[in-house]
């Protein structure tokens, strides 16, 4: 395939880029490097089947030209900052919803019919069904990030109906692994590097969280692309387990051989939009033959080793 990847220099996008190149595909990667890193594409840049274009998805003319001769779009660029969404609500609208609209318009102009979209389990808000299936009751939104991703899903589905597109939408839990750049594991590690004796924890430490290793995530995407043939294919991606924040603190501290004093801010939510229980029902993707190979604990350890440069 001739693949077009947005957010190619990001955490998941760069790992996806490497995997697609390994599988023999041609990849055009786009990134504006607001949060991506050139270093994440060092391997890809050595491959003659990879082209890197630096540009912004809010530039429609740039996108229209960049997608020329591509067969499929992997739309992974986004503002993924849930915690500070209330500081700049327009950021999620622009970088998630409007950027997706531009991607779809460019696809239509270039007669590209297939799009893989990185959505999020945050679209379920504070779900009333746990584990949460893809067909859960329509949720009340609790974050600008989740709302912007849900709106983007709606736009994609509308293009499938209106212009005969085909989509694979993946609602991720939090992803961990090599090239991970933000999230609570990153925050805890950074804090402990600066002061090994103290760890500030948002909330009461009892929030229930789900995580997935990045290579398991990409395996699931590849299996769904191969086997799911509907016009609109929606999958939850996560493991069949969850942990509480205190579990992750214990694993991180044990790996680093530290025993810091824990300072909790209190409450069952660390910030506005911090859902106290995220656990997705992944039966649908498992029925295609996929299962996660790496546990949450092992994914956290792999992430720590990457951040430490091991």
mmCIF file of C-alpha atoms in Angstrom:
data_model
loop_
_atom_site.group_PDB
_atom_site.id
_atom_site.type_symbol
_atom_site.label_atom_id
_atom_site.label_comp_id
_atom_site.label_asym_id
_atom_site.label_seq_id
_atom_site.Cartn_x
_atom_site.Cartn_y
_atom_site.Cartn_z
ATOM 1 C CA UNK A 1 0.000 0.000 0.000
ATOM 2 C CA UNK A 2 0.940 3.636 -0.417
ATOM 3 C CA UNK A 3 0.202 4.835 3.108
ATOM 4 C CA UNK A 4 -0.318 8.384 4.349
ATOM 5 C CA UNK A 5 0.273 8.877 8.090
ATOM 6 C CA UNK A 6 -0.583 12.011 10.018
ATOM 7 C CA UNK A 7 1.318 12.468 13.262
ATOM 8 C CA UNK A 8 4.103 10.311 11.842
ATOM 9 C CA UNK A 9 6.716 11.696 14.247
ATOM 10 C CA UNK A 10 4.585 11.086 17.317
ATOM 11 C CA UNK A 11 4.633 8.205 19.773
ATOM 12 C CA UNK A 12 2.190 5.837 18.071
ATOM 13 C CA UNK A 13 2.577 7.276 14.568
ATOM 14 C CA UNK A 14 6.330 6.696 14.434
ATOM 15 C CA UNK A 15 5.977 3.121 15.688
ATOM 16 C CA UNK A 16 3.283 2.544 13.057
ATOM 17 C CA UNK A 17 5.532 4.066 10.388
ATOM 18 C CA UNK A 18 8.333 1.629 11.222
ATOM 19 C CA UNK A 19 5.981 -1.350 11.201
ATOM 20 C CA UNK A 20 4.431 -0.422 7.841
ATOM 21 C CA UNK A 21 7.877 -0.014 6.292
ATOM 22 C CA UNK A 22 8.946 -3.376 7.728
ATOM 23 C CA UNK A 23 5.861 -4.927 6.095
ATOM 24 C CA UNK A 24 7.022 -3.579 2.716
ATOM 25 C CA UNK A 25 4.624 -0.655 2.308
ATOM 26 C CA UNK A 26 5.437 2.841 1.068
ATOM 27 C CA UNK A 27 4.835 5.584 3.638
ATOM 28 C CA UNK A 28 4.343 9.336 3.352
ATOM 29 C CA UNK A 29 4.537 10.767 6.856
ATOM 30 C CA UNK A 30 3.242 14.204 7.829
ATOM 31 C CA UNK A 31 3.924 16.057 11.064
ATOM 32 C CA UNK A 32 4.110 19.674 12.201
ATOM 33 C CA UNK A 33 6.518 18.713 15.019
ATOM 34 C CA UNK A 34 4.548 20.541 17.676
ATOM 35 C CA UNK A 35 4.841 17.404 19.820
ATOM 36 C CA UNK A 36 6.582 14.947 17.476
ATOM 37 C CA UNK A 37 10.329 14.281 17.327
ATOM 38 C CA UNK A 38 12.628 13.919 14.324
ATOM 39 C CA UNK A 39 14.606 11.318 16.282
ATOM 40 C CA UNK A 40 11.584 9.003 16.295
ATOM 41 C CA UNK A 41 11.894 8.786 12.503
ATOM 42 C CA UNK A 42 15.636 8.078 12.322
ATOM 43 C CA UNK A 43 15.056 4.503 11.176
ATOM 44 C CA UNK A 44 12.336 5.469 8.723
ATOM 45 C CA UNK A 45 14.508 8.155 7.136
ATOM 46 C CA UNK A 46 17.000 5.477 6.107
ATOM 47 C CA UNK A 47 14.302 3.740 4.038
ATOM 48 C CA UNK A 48 13.817 4.756 0.403
ATOM 49 C CA UNK A 49 10.087 3.971 0.703
ATOM 50 C CA UNK A 50 9.600 6.721 3.288
ATOM 51 C CA UNK A 51 8.891 10.390 2.578
ATOM 52 C CA UNK A 52 8.607 12.980 5.358
ATOM 53 C CA UNK A 53 6.605 16.153 4.820
ATOM 54 C CA UNK A 54 6.572 18.862 7.463
ATOM 55 C CA UNK A 55 3.292 20.733 7.494
ATOM 56 C CA UNK A 56 0.074 21.454 9.335
ATOM 57 C CA UNK A 57 -3.234 19.649 8.897
ATOM 58 C CA UNK A 58 -5.031 22.977 9.173
ATOM 59 C CA UNK A 59 -3.459 23.930 5.816
ATOM 60 C CA UNK A 60 -5.906 22.458 3.308
ATOM 61 C CA UNK A 61 -3.795 23.160 0.211
ATOM 62 C CA UNK A 62 -0.803 21.423 1.802
ATOM 63 C CA UNK A 63 -2.895 18.351 2.623
ATOM 64 C CA UNK A 64 -4.471 18.170 -0.815
ATOM 65 C CA UNK A 65 -1.046 18.043 -2.465
ATOM 66 C CA UNK A 66 0.601 15.808 0.150
ATOM 67 C CA UNK A 67 -1.919 12.958 -0.284
ATOM 68 C CA UNK A 68 -1.389 12.594 -4.010
ATOM 69 C CA UNK A 69 -1.051 8.929 -5.104
ATOM 70 C CA UNK A 70 -1.785 7.478 -1.643
ATOM 71 C CA UNK A 71 -4.130 4.500 -1.133
ATOM 72 C CA UNK A 72 -5.003 4.705 2.557
ATOM 73 C CA UNK A 73 -4.789 7.295 5.354
ATOM 74 C CA UNK A 74 -3.754 6.556 8.937
ATOM 75 C CA UNK A 75 -4.935 9.619 10.856
ATOM 76 C CA UNK A 76 -2.996 9.659 14.129
ATOM 77 C CA UNK A 77 -2.212 13.366 14.575
ATOM 78 C CA UNK A 78 -4.043 14.947 17.500
ATOM 79 C CA UNK A 79 -3.839 17.107 20.543
ATOM 80 C CA UNK A 80 -3.945 14.406 23.212
ATOM 81 C CA UNK A 81 -3.756 16.645 26.263
ATOM 82 C CA UNK A 82 -6.861 15.711 28.254
ATOM 83 C CA UNK A 83 -5.707 17.210 31.529
ATOM 84 C CA UNK A 84 -5.290 20.812 30.338
ATOM 85 C CA UNK A 85 -8.201 20.854 27.890
ATOM 86 C CA UNK A 86 -10.126 23.443 29.885
ATOM 87 C CA UNK A 87 -7.199 25.862 29.517
ATOM 88 C CA UNK A 88 -7.594 25.965 25.732
ATOM 89 C CA UNK A 89 -10.836 24.291 24.539
ATOM 90 C CA UNK A 90 -10.349 25.643 21.010
ATOM 91 C CA UNK A 91 -7.160 23.550 20.689
ATOM 92 C CA UNK A 92 -9.057 20.252 20.692
ATOM 93 C CA UNK A 93 -11.597 21.634 18.228
ATOM 94 C CA UNK A 94 -8.899 22.807 15.821
ATOM 95 C CA UNK A 95 -6.323 20.011 16.096
ATOM 96 C CA UNK A 96 -8.720 17.088 16.456
ATOM 97 C CA UNK A 97 -12.070 17.894 14.837
ATOM 98 C CA UNK A 98 -11.180 20.514 12.220
ATOM 99 C CA UNK A 99 -7.963 18.722 11.282
ATOM 100 C CA UNK A 100 -9.975 15.542 10.708
ATOM 101 C CA UNK A 101 -12.400 17.450 8.503
ATOM 102 C CA UNK A 102 -9.465 18.697 6.429
ATOM 103 C CA UNK A 103 -8.020 15.182 6.149
ATOM 104 C CA UNK A 104 -11.364 13.892 4.866
ATOM 105 C CA UNK A 105 -11.701 16.716 2.349
ATOM 106 C CA UNK A 106 -8.212 16.001 1.025
ATOM 107 C CA UNK A 107 -9.034 12.304 0.766
ATOM 108 C CA UNK A 108 -12.171 13.098 -1.221
ATOM 109 C CA UNK A 109 -10.215 15.377 -3.543
ATOM 110 C CA UNK A 110 -7.598 12.646 -4.118
ATOM 111 C CA UNK A 111 -10.164 9.828 -4.423
ATOM 112 C CA UNK A 112 -8.773 7.981 -1.379
ATOM 113 C CA UNK A 113 -11.488 5.849 0.222
ATOM 114 C CA UNK A 114 -9.876 4.179 3.251
ATOM 115 C CA UNK A 115 -9.066 5.802 6.607
ATOM 116 C CA UNK A 116 -7.749 4.341 9.867
ATOM 117 C CA UNK A 117 -8.504 6.651 12.784
ATOM 118 C CA UNK A 118 -6.937 6.786 16.238
ATOM 119 C CA UNK A 119 -9.850 7.564 18.539
ATOM 120 C CA UNK A 120 -10.018 7.114 22.291
ATOM 121 C CA UNK A 121 -11.819 5.374 25.127
ATOM 122 C CA UNK A 122 -12.355 8.876 26.510
ATOM 123 C CA UNK A 123 -15.358 9.222 24.194
ATOM 124 C CA UNK A 124 -17.306 7.008 26.631
ATOM 125 C CA UNK A 125 -17.075 9.634 29.373
ATOM 126 C CA UNK A 126 -17.927 8.122 32.755
ATOM 127 C CA UNK A 127 -19.392 4.940 31.313
ATOM 128 C CA UNK A 128 -22.399 3.284 32.946
ATOM 129 C CA UNK A 129 -21.399 -0.169 31.618
ATOM 130 C CA UNK A 130 -18.060 -1.663 32.730
ATOM 131 C CA UNK A 131 -16.317 -3.197 30.811
ATOM 132 C CA UNK A 132 -17.543 -0.748 28.168
ATOM 133 C CA UNK A 133 -18.496 -2.162 24.736
ATOM 134 C CA UNK A 134 -18.432 -0.281 21.450
ATOM 135 C CA UNK A 135 -22.240 -0.096 21.420
ATOM 136 C CA UNK A 136 -22.546 1.356 24.934
ATOM 137 C CA UNK A 137 -25.351 3.905 25.501
ATOM 138 C CA UNK A 138 -24.493 7.240 23.931
ATOM 139 C CA UNK A 139 -22.272 8.886 26.536
ATOM 140 C CA UNK A 140 -22.219 12.259 28.216
ATOM 141 C CA UNK A 141 -18.864 13.845 27.400
ATOM 142 C CA UNK A 142 -16.509 14.744 30.252
ATOM 143 C CA UNK A 143 -13.534 16.236 28.362
ATOM 144 C CA UNK A 144 -12.921 18.509 25.388
ATOM 145 C CA UNK A 145 -10.535 15.850 24.068
ATOM 146 C CA UNK A 146 -13.147 13.089 24.135
ATOM 147 C CA UNK A 147 -15.794 15.375 22.643
ATOM 148 C CA UNK A 148 -13.493 16.437 19.805
ATOM 149 C CA UNK A 149 -12.620 12.818 19.001
ATOM 150 C CA UNK A 150 -16.274 11.771 19.038
ATOM 151 C CA UNK A 151 -17.077 14.614 16.641
ATOM 152 C CA UNK A 152 -14.244 13.435 14.394
ATOM 153 C CA UNK A 153 -15.663 9.906 14.446
ATOM 154 C CA UNK A 154 -19.002 11.335 13.339
ATOM 155 C CA UNK A 155 -17.420 13.186 10.435
ATOM 156 C CA UNK A 156 -15.618 10.049 9.277
ATOM 157 C CA UNK A 157 -18.788 7.978 9.460
ATOM 158 C CA UNK A 158 -20.638 10.647 7.469
ATOM 159 C CA UNK A 159 -18.002 10.491 4.714
ATOM 160 C CA UNK A 160 -18.413 6.708 4.656
ATOM 161 C CA UNK A 161 -22.123 7.155 4.011
ATOM 162 C CA UNK A 162 -21.894 10.191 1.757
ATOM 163 C CA UNK A 163 -18.817 9.361 -0.329
ATOM 164 C CA UNK A 164 -18.491 5.579 0.020
ATOM 165 C CA UNK A 165 -15.441 5.698 2.283
ATOM 166 C CA UNK A 166 -14.397 2.762 4.474
ATOM 167 C CA UNK A 167 -13.052 3.283 7.975
ATOM 168 C CA UNK A 168 -11.435 1.453 10.850
ATOM 169 C CA UNK A 169 -11.907 3.461 14.057
ATOM 170 C CA UNK A 170 -9.918 2.375 17.111
ATOM 171 C CA UNK A 171 -10.871 3.571 20.572
ATOM 172 C CA UNK A 172 -7.628 3.232 22.496
ATOM 173 C CA UNK A 173 -7.019 3.038 26.195
ATOM 174 C CA UNK A 174 -3.783 4.829 27.184
ATOM 175 C CA UNK A 175 -0.870 3.462 25.151
ATOM 176 C CA UNK A 176 2.542 2.710 26.655
ATOM 177 C CA UNK A 177 5.914 1.694 25.269
ATOM 178 C CA UNK A 178 8.920 2.965 23.396
ATOM 179 C CA UNK A 179 8.724 6.677 22.390
ATOM 180 C CA UNK A 180 6.027 7.383 24.989
ATOM 181 C CA UNK A 181 6.094 11.116 25.730
ATOM 182 C CA UNK A 182 3.246 12.084 28.057
ATOM 183 C CA UNK A 183 0.927 10.641 30.663
ATOM 184 C CA UNK A 184 1.084 9.633 34.300
ATOM 185 C CA UNK A 185 3.976 7.145 33.943
ATOM 186 C CA UNK A 186 6.013 9.915 32.298
ATOM 187 C CA UNK A 187 4.998 12.408 34.994
ATOM 188 C CA UNK A 188 5.829 10.051 37.868
ATOM 189 C CA UNK A 189 9.190 9.122 36.361
ATOM 190 C CA UNK A 190 10.094 12.774 35.784
ATOM 191 C CA UNK A 191 9.132 13.702 39.349
ATOM 192 C CA UNK A 192 11.161 10.867 40.860
ATOM 193 C CA UNK A 193 14.211 11.710 38.767
ATOM 194 C CA UNK A 194 14.085 15.281 40.090
ATOM 195 C CA UNK A 195 13.267 14.332 43.699
ATOM 196 C CA UNK A 196 13.457 10.614 44.605
ATOM 197 C CA UNK A 197 12.027 11.229 48.081
ATOM 198 C CA UNK A 198 8.631 12.725 47.148
ATOM 199 C CA UNK A 199 5.884 11.858 44.653
ATOM 200 C CA UNK A 200 2.853 14.087 44.138
ATOM 201 C CA UNK A 201 -0.209 12.146 42.992
ATOM 202 C CA UNK A 202 -3.315 13.781 41.520
ATOM 203 C CA UNK A 203 -6.461 12.311 43.065
ATOM 204 C CA UNK A 204 -6.566 9.592 45.722
ATOM 205 C CA UNK A 205 -4.507 6.991 43.844
ATOM 206 C CA UNK A 206 -7.519 4.694 43.512
ATOM 207 C CA UNK A 207 -8.502 5.648 39.960
ATOM 208 C CA UNK A 208 -8.824 2.501 37.822
ATOM 209 C CA UNK A 209 -6.911 2.760 34.550
ATOM 210 C CA UNK A 210 -6.340 0.618 31.469
ATOM 211 C CA UNK A 211 -3.201 0.565 29.338
ATOM 212 C CA UNK A 212 -1.965 -1.195 26.204
ATOM 213 C CA UNK A 213 1.547 -1.766 24.859
ATOM 214 C CA UNK A 214 2.148 0.087 21.593
ATOM 215 C CA UNK A 215 3.190 -2.960 19.546
ATOM 216 C CA UNK A 216 0.097 -4.863 20.710
ATOM 217 C CA UNK A 217 -1.921 -1.844 19.584
ATOM 218 C CA UNK A 218 -0.390 -1.944 16.100
ATOM 219 C CA UNK A 219 -0.883 -5.717 15.869
ATOM 220 C CA UNK A 220 -4.603 -5.168 16.496
ATOM 221 C CA UNK A 221 -4.801 -2.480 13.806
ATOM 222 C CA UNK A 222 -3.185 -4.768 11.230
ATOM 223 C CA UNK A 223 -5.491 -7.678 12.079
ATOM 224 C CA UNK A 224 -8.589 -5.477 11.831
ATOM 225 C CA UNK A 225 -7.469 -4.072 8.478
ATOM 226 C CA UNK A 226 -7.067 -7.594 7.162
ATOM 227 C CA UNK A 227 -10.253 -9.127 8.543
ATOM 228 C CA UNK A 228 -12.873 -6.408 9.195
ATOM 229 C CA UNK A 229 -14.727 -5.621 5.966
ATOM 230 C CA UNK A 230 -17.700 -3.441 6.968
ATOM 231 C CA UNK A 231 -18.044 0.130 5.744
ATOM 232 C CA UNK A 232 -17.595 1.393 9.343
ATOM 233 C CA UNK A 233 -15.499 -0.813 11.627
ATOM 234 C CA UNK A 234 -15.199 0.336 15.254
ATOM 235 C CA UNK A 235 -13.008 -1.450 17.791
ATOM 236 C CA UNK A 236 -12.051 -0.915 21.401
ATOM 237 C CA UNK A 237 -8.369 -1.621 22.019
ATOM 238 C CA UNK A 238 -7.112 -2.527 25.476
ATOM 239 C CA UNK A 239 -6.154 -5.471 27.657
ATOM 240 C CA UNK A 240 -8.436 -7.680 29.712
ATOM 241 C CA UNK A 241 -7.136 -6.095 32.903
ATOM 242 C CA UNK A 242 -6.883 -2.737 34.596
ATOM 243 C CA UNK A 243 -4.815 -1.362 37.435
ATOM 244 C CA UNK A 244 -5.281 1.344 40.001
ATOM 245 C CA UNK A 245 -2.913 4.298 40.029
ATOM 246 C CA UNK A 246 -1.385 3.018 43.269
ATOM 247 C CA UNK A 247 -0.479 -0.249 41.497
ATOM 248 C CA UNK A 248 1.469 1.659 38.883
ATOM 249 C CA UNK A 249 3.215 3.720 41.569
ATOM 250 C CA UNK A 250 4.269 0.510 43.307
ATOM 251 C CA UNK A 251 5.653 -0.997 40.079
ATOM 252 C CA UNK A 252 7.482 2.191 39.115
ATOM 253 C CA UNK A 253 9.039 2.660 42.550
ATOM 254 C CA UNK A 254 10.073 -0.979 42.751
ATOM 255 C CA UNK A 255 11.739 -0.803 39.341
ATOM 256 C CA UNK A 256 13.587 2.385 40.334
ATOM 257 C CA UNK A 257 14.426 1.026 43.827
ATOM 258 C CA UNK A 258 12.785 4.024 45.497
ATOM 259 C CA UNK A 259 10.464 4.490 48.480
ATOM 260 C CA UNK A 260 9.201 8.068 48.184
ATOM 261 C CA UNK A 261 6.641 9.764 50.399
ATOM 262 C CA UNK A 262 3.342 9.884 48.491
ATOM 263 C CA UNK A 263 1.408 13.155 48.559
ATOM 264 C CA UNK A 264 -2.172 12.803 47.295
ATOM 265 C CA UNK A 265 -4.222 15.789 46.153
ATOM 266 C CA UNK A 266 -7.393 13.881 47.109
ATOM 267 C CA UNK A 267 -10.672 13.068 45.403
ATOM 268 C CA UNK A 268 -11.520 10.335 42.940
ATOM 269 C CA UNK A 269 -10.520 12.482 39.936
ATOM 270 C CA UNK A 270 -7.090 13.972 39.367
ATOM 271 C CA UNK A 271 -8.424 16.701 37.049
ATOM 272 C CA UNK A 272 -11.541 17.686 35.104
ATOM 273 C CA UNK A 273 -12.206 14.865 32.648
ATOM 274 C CA UNK A 274 -10.175 12.295 34.600
ATOM 275 C CA UNK A 275 -12.561 9.335 34.524
ATOM 276 C CA UNK A 276 -12.185 7.296 37.729
ATOM 277 C CA UNK A 277 -12.767 3.953 35.962
ATOM 278 C CA UNK A 278 -11.721 3.176 32.381
ATOM 279 C CA UNK A 279 -12.032 -0.443 31.288
ATOM 280 C CA UNK A 280 -13.044 -1.339 27.732
ATOM 281 C CA UNK A 281 -14.715 -4.507 26.512
ATOM 282 C CA UNK A 282 -12.420 -5.754 23.734
ATOM 283 C CA UNK A 283 -14.378 -8.890 22.811
ATOM 284 C CA UNK A 284 -14.968 -7.624 19.266
ATOM 285 C CA UNK A 285 -11.272 -7.325 18.317
ATOM 286 C CA UNK A 286 -10.427 -10.572 20.127
ATOM 287 C CA UNK A 287 -12.973 -12.377 17.955
ATOM 288 C CA UNK A 288 -10.749 -11.545 14.985
ATOM 289 C CA UNK A 289 -7.902 -13.487 16.593
ATOM 290 C CA UNK A 290 -6.042 -10.702 18.399
ATOM 291 C CA UNK A 291 -4.912 -10.752 21.991
ATOM 292 C CA UNK A 292 -2.525 -8.498 23.886
ATOM 293 C CA UNK A 293 0.840 -10.153 24.495
ATOM 294 C CA UNK A 294 2.182 -7.699 27.089
ATOM 295 C CA UNK A 295 0.589 -7.090 30.505
ATOM 296 C CA UNK A 296 0.044 -3.605 31.915
ATOM 297 C CA UNK A 297 2.843 -4.098 34.445
ATOM 298 C CA UNK A 298 5.307 -5.228 31.770
ATOM 299 C CA UNK A 299 4.255 -2.346 29.497
ATOM 300 C CA UNK A 300 5.017 0.117 32.293
ATOM 301 C CA UNK A 301 8.454 -1.449 32.837
ATOM 302 C CA UNK A 302 9.210 -1.323 29.090
ATOM 303 C CA UNK A 303 8.206 2.354 29.116
ATOM 304 C CA UNK A 304 10.480 3.117 32.082
ATOM 305 C CA UNK A 305 13.399 1.413 30.360
ATOM 306 C CA UNK A 306 12.844 3.500 27.245
ATOM 307 C CA UNK A 307 12.730 6.738 29.252
ATOM 308 C CA UNK A 308 15.894 5.741 31.124
ATOM 309 C CA UNK A 309 17.684 5.025 27.849
ATOM 310 C CA UNK A 310 18.242 1.354 28.714
#
